[in-house]
Coordinates of C-alpha atoms in Angstrom, one line a residue:
M1041 CA -0.2 -0.1 0.1
A1042 CA 1.3 3.2 -0.6
K1043 CA 1.6 5.5 2.1
K1044 CA 0.8 9.2 2.1
N1045 CA 2.7 11.7 4.2
A1046 CA 5.3 14.6 3.6
S1047 CA 7.8 13.1 1.0
Y1048 CA 5.5 10.4 -1.0
T1049 CA 4.7 10.9 -4.5
P1050 CA 1.9 8.6 -6.0
I1051 CA 4.1 5.8 -8.4
S1052 CA 2.1 6.1 -11.6
S1053 CA 3.5 2.8 -13.5
V1054 CA 4.7 -1.0 -12.7
G1055 CA 8.1 -0.2 -14.4
E1056 CA 8.3 2.3 -11.8
W1057 CA 7.8 0.2 -8.7
R1058 CA 9.7 -2.4 -10.0
S1059 CA 12.8 0.3 -9.9
L1060 CA 11.8 1.2 -6.6
I1061 CA 11.5 -2.6 -5.2
L1062 CA 14.8 -3.5 -7.3
K1063 CA 16.5 -0.4 -5.2
A1064 CA 15.4 -2.0 -2.4
L1065 CA 16.7 -5.3 -2.8
K1066 CA 19.8 -4.0 -4.0
K1067 CA 20.2 -1.4 -1.1
T1068 CA 19.7 -4.4 1.4
N1069 CA 21.7 -6.7 -0.5
R1070 CA 18.9 -9.1 -1.1
Y1071 CA 18.7 -9.0 -5.0
H1072 CA 19.6 -11.8 -7.6
S1073 CA 17.9 -12.4 -10.8
G1074 CA 16.2 -15.4 -9.1
L1075 CA 13.8 -13.1 -7.5
D1076 CA 12.7 -11.2 -10.8
F1077 CA 8.7 -13.1 -11.1
Q1078 CA 8.1 -12.0 -7.4
I1079 CA 9.9 -8.5 -7.9
I1080 CA 7.3 -8.0 -11.2
N1081 CA 4.5 -9.2 -9.2
L1082 CA 5.0 -7.2 -6.0
A1083 CA 5.4 -4.3 -8.7
A1084 CA 1.8 -5.2 -10.3
A1085 CA 0.5 -5.7 -7.0
M1086 CA 1.3 -2.4 -5.9
R1087 CA 0.2 -0.4 -8.7
T1088 CA -3.3 -2.3 -8.6
H1089 CA -3.5 -1.4 -5.3
D1090 CA -3.5 2.3 -6.1
L1091 CA -5.6 1.9 -8.7
A1092 CA -8.4 0.6 -6.2
I1093 CA -7.5 3.0 -3.6
N1094 CA -8.0 5.6 -6.3
D1095 CA -11.4 4.2 -7.1
I1096 CA -12.6 4.0 -3.7
D1097 CA -11.2 7.7 -3.0
S1098 CA -13.8 8.6 -5.6
L1099 CA -16.7 6.7 -4.1
D1100 CA -19.7 8.0 -2.3
T1101 CA -20.9 4.6 -1.2
V1102 CA -19.5 1.1 -0.5
T1103 CA -22.2 -0.4 -2.6
I1104 CA -23.6 -0.9 -6.0
V1105 CA -26.9 -2.3 -7.2
E1106 CA -26.0 -5.7 -8.8
S1107 CA -29.1 -7.1 -11.6
N1108 CA -29.2 -10.6 -12.0
R1109 CA -32.0 -13.3 -13.6
N1110 CA -33.3 -13.4 -9.6
G1111 CA -33.8 -9.5 -10.0
E1112 CA -31.9 -6.6 -7.6
K1113 CA -29.6 -7.0 -4.8
T1114 CA -27.1 -4.4 -3.0
V1115 CA -23.2 -5.8 -3.1
P1116 CA -19.6 -4.1 -2.1
H1117 CA -17.9 -2.2 -4.8
P1118 CA -15.9 -4.4 -6.7
A1119 CA -12.7 -2.2 -6.1
F1120 CA -13.0 -3.1 -2.4
K1121 CA -12.2 -6.5 -3.4
V1122 CA -9.7 -5.6 -6.0
Q1123 CA -8.0 -3.4 -3.0
R1124 CA -8.5 -6.6 -0.4
D1125 CA -6.8 -8.8 -3.0
A1126 CA -4.1 -6.8 -3.9
S1127 CA -3.1 -6.1 -0.4
D1128 CA -2.8 -9.9 0.3
S1129 CA -0.8 -10.4 -2.5
I1130 CA 1.2 -7.3 -1.6
T1131 CA 2.1 -8.6 1.9
R1132 CA 2.7 -12.4 0.5
Q1133 CA 5.2 -10.9 -2.3
L1134 CA 6.8 -8.7 0.6
K1135 CA 7.4 -11.7 2.8
I1136 CA 9.0 -13.6 -0.4
L1137 CA 11.3 -11.0 -0.8
G1138 CA 12.1 -10.2 2.9
L1139 CA 11.1 -6.0 2.3
T1140 CA 8.8 -3.8 4.5
M1141 CA 7.0 -0.9 2.9
D1142 CA 9.8 1.0 5.0
D1143 CA 12.2 -0.1 2.8
L1144 CA 10.0 0.8 -0.2
V1145 CA 8.7 4.0 0.5
G1146 CA 10.5 5.1 3.7
K1147 CA 9.4 5.7 7.0
P1148 CA 7.2 8.8 7.6
E1149 CA 8.9 11.9 8.7
I1150 CA 7.6 13.4 12.2
P1151 CA 7.5 16.9 11.3
G1152 CA 9.7 19.1 14.3
P1153 CA 9.5 22.8 15.0
L1154 CA 12.5 23.2 12.4
D1155 CA 10.2 22.4 9.6
D1156 CA 7.5 24.7 10.8
L1157 CA 10.1 27.6 10.8
D1158 CA 11.6 26.3 7.7
S1159 CA 8.0 26.7 5.9
K1160 CA 7.9 30.3 7.2
M1161 CA 10.5 31.3 6.3
Q1162 CA 10.2 29.9 2.4
K1163 CA 6.8 32.2 2.4
Y1164 CA 9.3 35.1 2.6
D1165 CA 11.5 34.3 -0.4

């Protein structure tokens, strides 16, 4: 899953996720060519998760009305299943690769008093 913090910018492609994963694996000395299948699976799952989250963000309700031969019924929006499946895949692939989300996107920064002062000073530049 993509974290949202001050330094996070959304990843817009599977290729970008793949590069980020490769970088994290190399940084932790875990990369070898035998992991390429897991790397591409993780990259695809991360991109799928981002897309599902974007869909969920735009929803006004969590359900849809589905028509079938027996009439209509209310069911959860399909984006929630896509997001859940992608999350499960991400968890499995991260475990296989020996990575954490912090390895991929970094730890969120806790703003300090100097950050506040810096942002105020930038207004005067």
